[in-house]
CSV table of C-alpha atoms in Angstrom, one decimal:
chain,number,residue,atom,x,y,z
R,12,MET,CA,7.5,-9.3,-8.3
R,13,MET,CA,7.0,-13.0,-9.0
R,14,SER,CA,9.6,-13.8,-6.5
R,15,GLY,CA,7.7,-11.9,-4.1
R,16,LEU,CA,4.5,-14.0,-5.1
R,17,ARG,CA,6.4,-17.2,-4.9
R,18,GLU,CA,7.5,-16.5,-1.7
R,19,MET,CA,3.9,-15.2,-0.3
R,20,ARG,CA,2.3,-19.0,-2.1
R,21,ASP,CA,5.0,-21.2,-0.4
R,22,GLN,CA,3.9,-19.3,3.2
R,23,MET,CA,0.7,-19.8,2.6
R,24,ARG,CA,-0.2,-22.9,3.7
R,25,THR,CA,1.4,-22.3,7.3
R,26,VAL,CA,-0.7,-19.0,7.8
R,27,ASP,CA,-3.9,-18.7,8.8
R,28,LEU,CA,-5.1,-14.9,9.0
R,29,ILE,CA,-4.3,-12.4,5.9
R,30,VAL,CA,-3.5,-8.4,6.8
R,31,GLU,CA,-3.6,-6.7,3.5
R,32,THR,CA,-1.9,-3.7,4.1
R,33,ARG,CA,-3.1,-0.4,1.6
R,34,ASP,CA,-2.8,3.5,1.8
R,35,ALA,CA,-5.4,5.4,2.9
R,36,ARG,CA,-4.6,8.0,0.1
R,37,ILE,CA,-5.0,6.3,-2.7
R,38,PRO,CA,-7.4,3.2,-1.3
R,39,LEU,CA,-9.0,2.0,-4.7
R,40,SER,CA,-5.4,2.6,-6.2
R,41,SER,CA,-3.1,0.6,-3.7
R,42,ILE,CA,-5.0,-2.4,-4.6
R,43,ASN,CA,-3.1,-5.6,-5.8
R,44,LYS,CA,-5.3,-8.1,-7.9
R,45,GLN,CA,-2.0,-10.6,-8.3
R,46,PHE,CA,-2.8,-10.9,-4.4
R,47,GLU,CA,-6.3,-12.7,-5.4
R,48,GLN,CA,-5.3,-15.8,-6.4
R,49,VAL,CA,-2.4,-16.3,-3.3
R,50,ILE,CA,-4.4,-15.7,-0.6
R,51,LYS,CA,-7.5,-17.1,-1.9
R,52,GLY,CA,-9.3,-19.1,0.7
R,53,LYS,CA,-7.7,-17.5,3.3
R,54,ARG,CA,-8.9,-15.0,6.4
R,55,ARG,CA,-8.7,-11.7,5.1
R,56,VAL,CA,-8.8,-7.9,6.8
R,57,VAL,CA,-7.9,-4.9,4.9
R,58,VAL,CA,-5.8,-2.4,7.0
R,59,TYR,CA,-5.9,0.8,5.6
R,60,ASN,CA,-2.7,2.0,7.2
R,61,LYS,CA,-1.6,6.0,7.1
R,62,CYS,CA,-5.3,6.9,8.1
R,63,ASP,CA,-3.8,10.1,9.6
R,64,LEU,CA,-2.9,11.4,5.7
R,65,ALA,CA,-6.4,11.0,4.4
R,66,PRO,CA,-9.9,12.5,5.6
R,67,THR,CA,-11.9,10.8,7.9
R,68,SER,CA,-14.7,11.1,5.6
R,69,ILE,CA,-13.7,8.9,3.2
R,70,GLN,CA,-13.4,6.0,5.8
R,71,PRO,CA,-17.4,4.8,5.5
R,72,VAL,CA,-17.7,5.5,1.8
R,73,VAL,CA,-14.4,3.1,1.3
R,74,ARG,CA,-15.7,0.1,4.1
R,75,LYS,CA,-18.7,0.3,2.3
R,76,VAL,CA,-17.0,-0.3,-1.2
R,77,MET,CA,-14.6,-3.1,0.1
R,78,GLU,CA,-17.3,-4.5,2.5
R,79,SER,CA,-19.7,-5.1,-0.5
R,80,ARG,CA,-16.9,-7.1,-2.5
R,81,ASN,CA,-17.1,-9.6,1.0
R,82,GLN,CA,-13.8,-7.4,2.4
R,83,ARG,CA,-13.5,-7.0,5.8
R,84,THR,CA,-11.8,-3.2,6.1
R,85,LEU,CA,-10.2,-1.1,9.0
R,86,PHE,CA,-8.3,2.0,8.7
R,87,THR,CA,-5.0,2.2,10.7
R,88,ASP,CA,-2.3,5.1,11.9
R,89,THR,CA,0.5,2.9,13.3
R,90,ASN,CA,1.5,5.8,15.8
R,91,ILE,CA,-2.1,5.3,18.0
R,92,ASN,CA,-1.9,1.9,19.8
R,93,LYS,CA,-5.5,2.2,20.1
R,94,SER,CA,-5.7,2.3,16.5
R,95,VAL,CA,-3.7,-0.9,15.6
R,96,LYS,CA,-5.4,-2.5,18.5
R,97,GLN,CA,-7.8,-2.8,15.9
R,98,ILE,CA,-5.9,-5.9,14.2
R,99,LEU,CA,-4.9,-7.4,17.6
R,100,ASP,CA,-8.2,-7.9,18.8
R,101,VAL,CA,-9.2,-9.5,14.5
R,102,ALA,CA,-6.4,-12.1,15.2
R,103,ARG,CA,-7.6,-12.8,18.7
R,104,GLU,CA,-11.0,-12.8,17.4
R,105,THR,CA,-10.0,-15.3,15.0
R,106,ALA,CA,-7.5,-17.6,17.7
R,107,LYS,CA,-10.5,-18.2,20.5
R,108,SER,CA,-12.7,-18.8,17.3
R,109,ASP,CA,-11.5,-22.7,17.7
R,110,PRO,CA,-8.5,-22.9,19.7
R,111,MET,CA,-7.5,-26.6,18.8
R,112,ARG,CA,-7.2,-25.4,15.2
R,113,TYR,CA,-5.6,-22.5,15.9
R,114,PRO,CA,-2.5,-23.2,19.0
R,115,GLN,CA,-0.6,-20.3,17.5
R,116,LEU,CA,-2.1,-18.1,15.0
R,117,VAL,CA,0.3,-16.9,11.9
R,118,VAL,CA,-0.6,-13.4,10.7
R,119,MET,CA,1.2,-12.5,7.0
R,120,VAL,CA,1.3,-9.0,6.0
R,121,ILE,CA,1.0,-8.1,2.8
R,122,GLY,CA,0.9,-5.5,0.5
R,123,MET,CA,2.2,-3.2,-2.4
R,124,PRO,CA,5.8,-1.3,-1.4
R,125,ASN,CA,5.6,1.4,0.6
R,126,VAL,CA,1.8,1.3,2.5
R,127,GLY,CA,4.0,1.0,6.1
R,128,LYS,CA,3.7,-3.0,6.3
R,129,SER,CA,7.3,-2.9,8.5
R,130,SER,CA,5.4,0.1,11.0
R,131,LEU,CA,2.5,-1.8,11.1
R,132,ILE,CA,4.2,-4.5,12.4
R,133,ASN,CA,6.4,-2.7,14.7
R,134,ALA,CA,3.7,-1.3,16.0
R,135,LEU,CA,2.1,-4.2,16.5
R,136,ARG,CA,4.3,-5.5,18.6
R,137,ARG,CA,4.7,-2.3,20.5
R,138,THR,CA,1.0,-2.4,21.1
R,139,GLY,CA,0.8,-6.1,21.7
R,140,LEU,CA,3.9,-6.8,23.5
R,141,ASN,CA,4.8,-3.7,24.8
R,142,ARG,CA,8.3,-4.4,23.0
R,143,GLY,CA,10.7,-2.3,20.3
R,144,LYS,CA,11.2,-2.8,16.2
R,145,ALA,CA,11.3,-6.1,15.0
R,146,ALA,CA,11.2,-5.0,11.1
R,147,ASN,CA,13.2,-2.9,9.2
R,148,THR,CA,11.0,0.7,7.7
R,149,GLY,CA,12.1,3.2,5.5
R,150,ALA,CA,10.3,6.0,3.2
R,151,LYS,CA,11.2,4.6,0.4
R,152,PRO,CA,9.3,1.7,-1.4
R,153,GLY,CA,11.2,-2.3,-1.4
R,154,VAL,CA,12.6,-2.1,2.8
R,155,THR,CA,11.9,-5.7,2.7
R,156,ARG,CA,13.6,-7.2,0.4
R,157,THR,CA,12.3,-11.0,1.7
R,158,VAL,CA,9.6,-12.7,3.6
R,159,SER,CA,10.5,-12.6,7.2
R,160,GLY,CA,11.0,-15.1,9.9
R,161,ARG,CA,8.0,-15.2,12.4
R,162,ILE,CA,7.4,-12.5,14.7
R,163,ARG,CA,5.7,-12.7,18.2
R,164,VAL,CA,3.0,-10.1,19.1
R,165,LEU,CA,0.6,-11.2,21.2
R,166,ASP,CA,1.1,-13.8,24.1
R,167,SER,CA,-2.6,-15.2,24.9
R,168,PRO,CA,-3.5,-16.5,22.3
R,169,ALA,CA,0.0,-16.6,20.9
R,170,VAL,CA,0.2,-14.6,17.5
R,171,TYR,CA,3.2,-14.7,15.4
R,172,LEU,CA,3.4,-12.4,12.5
R,173,VAL,CA,5.3,-12.6,9.0
R,174,ASP,CA,6.6,-9.8,7.0
R,175,THR,CA,6.5,-9.8,3.4
R,176,PRO,CA,8.5,-7.9,0.4
R,177,GLY,CA,5.9,-5.1,-1.2
R,178,VAL,CA,5.0,-6.6,-4.4
R,179,MET,CA,4.0,-4.0,-7.0
R,180,ILE,CA,1.7,-4.9,-9.9
R,181,PRO,CA,3.7,-5.7,-13.3
R,182,HIS,CA,1.9,-3.6,-15.2
R,183,ILE,CA,-0.9,-0.6,-14.1
R,184,PRO,CA,-3.0,-0.1,-16.8
R,185,ASP,CA,-4.5,3.7,-15.8
R,186,PRO,CA,-1.6,5.7,-16.3
R,187,ILE,CA,-3.2,8.1,-13.5
R,188,THR,CA,-3.7,4.7,-11.4
R,189,ALA,CA,0.7,4.8,-11.8
R,190,ILE,CA,1.1,8.3,-10.6
R,191,LYS,CA,-1.3,8.0,-7.5
R,192,VAL,CA,0.8,5.0,-6.4
R,193,ALA,CA,3.8,6.7,-7.5
R,194,LEU,CA,3.2,10.2,-5.8
R,195,THR,CA,2.5,7.9,-2.5
R,196,GLY,CA,6.1,6.3,-2.5
R,197,GLY,CA,4.8,3.4,-3.9
R,198,ILE,CA,6.9,3.0,-7.2
R,199,LYS,CA,10.8,4.7,-6.9
R,200,ASP,CA,11.4,7.8,-8.3
R,201,ASN,CA,14.1,7.0,-10.5
R,202,ILE,CA,11.5,4.6,-12.2
R,203,ALA,CA,8.7,7.6,-12.4
R,204,ASP,CA,8.4,10.8,-14.0
R,205,ASP,CA,9.2,13.4,-11.3
R,206,THR,CA,8.1,16.6,-13.4
R,207,VAL,CA,4.9,14.6,-14.4
R,208,LEU,CA,4.1,14.1,-10.5
R,209,ALA,CA,4.3,17.6,-9.7
R,210,ASP,CA,2.6,18.4,-12.2
R,211,TYR,CA,-0.8,16.1,-11.6
R,212,LEU,CA,-0.1,17.1,-7.5
R,213,LEU,CA,-0.8,20.5,-8.7
R,214,PHE,CA,-3.5,20.0,-11.1
R,215,ARG,CA,-5.7,18.1,-8.1
R,216,LEU,CA,-4.6,20.7,-4.8
R,217,ASN,CA,-6.0,23.2,-6.7
R,218,ARG,CA,-9.2,21.6,-7.2
R,219,LEU,CA,-9.6,20.9,-3.7
R,220,ASP,CA,-10.8,24.1,-1.9
R,221,HIS,CA,-9.7,22.8,1.8
R,222,THR,CA,-6.1,23.3,1.5
R,223,ASP,CA,-4.1,26.4,0.6
R,224,TYR,CA,-0.6,25.3,-1.1
R,225,SER,CA,0.3,28.1,-1.6
R,226,ALA,CA,0.4,29.5,1.6
R,227,VAL,CA,2.0,26.2,3.0
R,228,LEU,CA,4.9,26.8,0.9
R,229,GLY,CA,4.8,30.0,1.3
R,230,ILE,CA,4.8,31.4,-2.1
R,231,ASN,CA,1.4,33.6,-1.9
R,232,GLN,CA,-0.1,32.8,-5.5
R,233,ARG,CA,-1.6,30.0,-7.0
R,234,THR,CA,-1.5,28.6,-10.7
R,235,ASP,CA,-2.2,25.7,-12.8
R,236,ASP,CA,0.7,25.7,-14.9
R,237,ILE,CA,4.0,23.8,-13.6
R,238,SER,CA,6.7,25.6,-14.7
R,239,GLU,CA,5.6,29.2,-13.4
R,240,PHE,CA,4.9,27.2,-9.7
R,241,LEU,CA,8.3,25.6,-10.1
R,242,GLN,CA,10.2,29.0,-10.6
R,243,LEU,CA,8.2,30.5,-8.3
R,244,LEU,CA,9.0,28.3,-5.1
R,245,GLY,CA,12.1,27.1,-6.5
R,246,THR,CA,12.8,31.2,-5.8
R,247,LYS,CA,11.7,30.9,-2.6
R,248,ILE,CA,13.5,28.0,-1.2
R,249,GLY,CA,16.8,28.9,-3.1
R,250,ALA,CA,17.0,26.3,-5.7
R,251,LEU,CA,19.0,28.3,-7.5
R,252,ARG,CA,21.7,27.5,-9.3
R,253,ARG,CA,24.9,30.2,-10.9
R,254,GLY,CA,23.2,32.4,-12.4
R,255,GLY,CA,19.5,32.1,-11.4
R,256,GLU,CA,18.4,29.1,-13.3
R,257,LEU,CA,16.2,27.1,-11.7
R,258,ASP,CA,17.1,23.9,-9.9
R,259,THR,CA,14.1,21.9,-10.9
R,260,ASP,CA,15.2,18.2,-9.7
R,261,LYS,CA,15.8,20.0,-6.1
R,262,THR,CA,12.4,22.3,-6.4
R,263,ILE,CA,10.1,18.8,-7.0
R,264,GLN,CA,11.5,16.6,-4.8
R,265,PHE,CA,11.2,19.5,-2.1
R,266,PHE,CA,7.5,20.0,-3.7
R,267,LEU,CA,6.5,16.2,-3.1
R,268,ARG,CA,8.1,15.5,-0.3
R,269,ALA,CA,5.8,17.9,1.3
R,270,PHE,CA,2.9,16.2,0.0
R,271,ARG,CA,4.1,12.9,1.5
R,272,GLN,CA,4.5,14.2,4.8
R,273,GLY,CA,0.9,15.3,4.6
R,274,ARG,CA,1.9,19.4,4.8
R,275,PHE,CA,-1.1,19.8,2.8
R,276,GLY,CA,-3.8,18.5,5.2
R,277,GLN,CA,-5.4,15.0,4.6
R,278,LEU,CA,-5.6,14.2,0.9
R,279,CYS,CA,-7.4,11.5,-0.7
R,280,LEU,CA,-6.2,11.1,-4.1
R,281,ASP,CA,-8.8,8.7,-5.4
R,282,GLU,CA,-12.5,9.5,-6.4
R,283,LEU,CA,-15.0,7.5,-4.5
R,284,ASP,CA,-18.5,8.4,-6.4
R,285,GLU,CA,-20.0,5.3,-7.4
R,286,PRO,CA,-19.4,6.0,-11.3
R,287,SER,CA,-15.2,6.1,-10.4
R,288,VAL,CA,-15.5,3.7,-8.4
R,289,THR,CA,-17.3,1.1,-10.7
R,290,THR,CA,-15.2,2.1,-13.3
R,291,PHE,CA,-11.8,1.3,-11.7
R,292,PHE,CA,-12.9,-1.6,-10.7
R,293,LYS,CA,-13.3,-2.6,-14.4
R,294,ASN,CA,-10.6,-1.0,-15.6
R,295,ASN,CA,-8.1,-2.1,-13.0
R,296,MET,CA,-9.2,-5.4,-11.7
R,297,GLU,CA,-10.7,-7.7,-14.4
R,298,ASP,CA,-8.1,-9.7,-15.7
R,299,ALA,CA,-6.8,-8.8,-19.5
R,300,PRO,CA,-6.4,-11.9,-21.5
R,301,LEU,CA,-2.7,-13.3,-21.1
R,302,SER,CA,0.1,-12.8,-23.6
R,303,LYS,CA,2.0,-15.9,-25.2
R,304,ASN,CA,4.9,-15.3,-22.8
R,305,GLN,CA,2.3,-14.4,-19.9
R,306,ALA,CA,0.5,-18.1,-20.5
R,307,GLN,CA,3.8,-19.4,-20.2
R,308,LYS,CA,5.5,-18.2,-17.2
R,309,ALA,CA,1.8,-18.9,-15.3
R,310,LYS,CA,1.7,-22.6,-16.9
R,311,ARG,CA,5.3,-23.1,-15.6
R,312,ALA,CA,4.6,-21.6,-11.9
R,313,ALA,CA,1.4,-23.4,-11.4
R,314,GLN,CA,3.9,-26.8,-12.2
R,315,ARG,CA,6.3,-25.2,-9.4
R,316,GLN,CA,3.0,-25.1,-7.2
R,317,ARG,CA,2.4,-29.0,-7.9
R,318,SER,CA,5.8,-30.0,-7.2
R,319,LEU,CA,6.1,-27.8,-4.3
R,320,GLU,CA,3.0,-29.4,-2.4
R,321,LYS,CA,3.3,-33.1,-3.4
R,322,ALA,CA,6.7,-32.8,-2.0
R,323,ARG,CA,5.5,-31.1,1.0
R,324,SER,CA,2.4,-33.6,1.1
R,325,LYS,CA,5.3,-37.0,1.2
R,326,ASN,CA,7.1,-34.8,3.9
R,327,LEU,CA,10.3,-34.1,1.5
R,328,ILE,CA,10.3,-30.4,2.2
């Protein structure tokens, strides 16, 4: 995580606009507070990607919350050019606001793993230049490993994008927030406890009135018991070992994949009422005191940054 932040920080001097990408299914939980110090002072637009997988009713609520924190907010579906064009419009608007300052505009796309940064870059290139894929994409987090070279997405004015690795929060203090990030693919499945994820997802689906997950899965029975649910689902999909024993891992992966593919309809896993939003920012966005080891690392990072900036000022690099 620190290497990804260092790479971003090293590039920041040449960046004019930040596109911070988040997941519309978890509009709060996909915020990474580590970005705040790195992008401080830069123009920023927050893009909630995968908005086709989240209810449209959350958009005015999320926009109000984020704009109260001085964060301009857009919602995008990378499959729809008109949706993606909103970002190009912001870039064009920024470039034209001061042509002398921005003879070419450099935009950095940042975000947590698996929020769709590379898909967004490809969609911007497709929309802006009618050209094909420029960044690797994948369903698993961590496809982009290093800060990429510049990718042209507009000719007039000239706009270039820089892709970055997904940067995970080193420690998510709230376990429920961590579960939500893992459910949407932000944490690798071999790190998260899949049974816990499946249990929480079942709990959330049972609280929603607008989706009948039992009908979608073809089990024709709702239950709050994860063991009973997995047995029903495993039997339905034939995820049984020799002797009729349930293949739990295969069944859980089928269930999680169905959610990630949007088979249960448009869902938002974050609570967006005012008390919940206030609690989230208090618990997740306020800085905890640094440990001695963390303080030493922060000091070394600051020293490296000062040395880098001094070298740049002398045109040594």
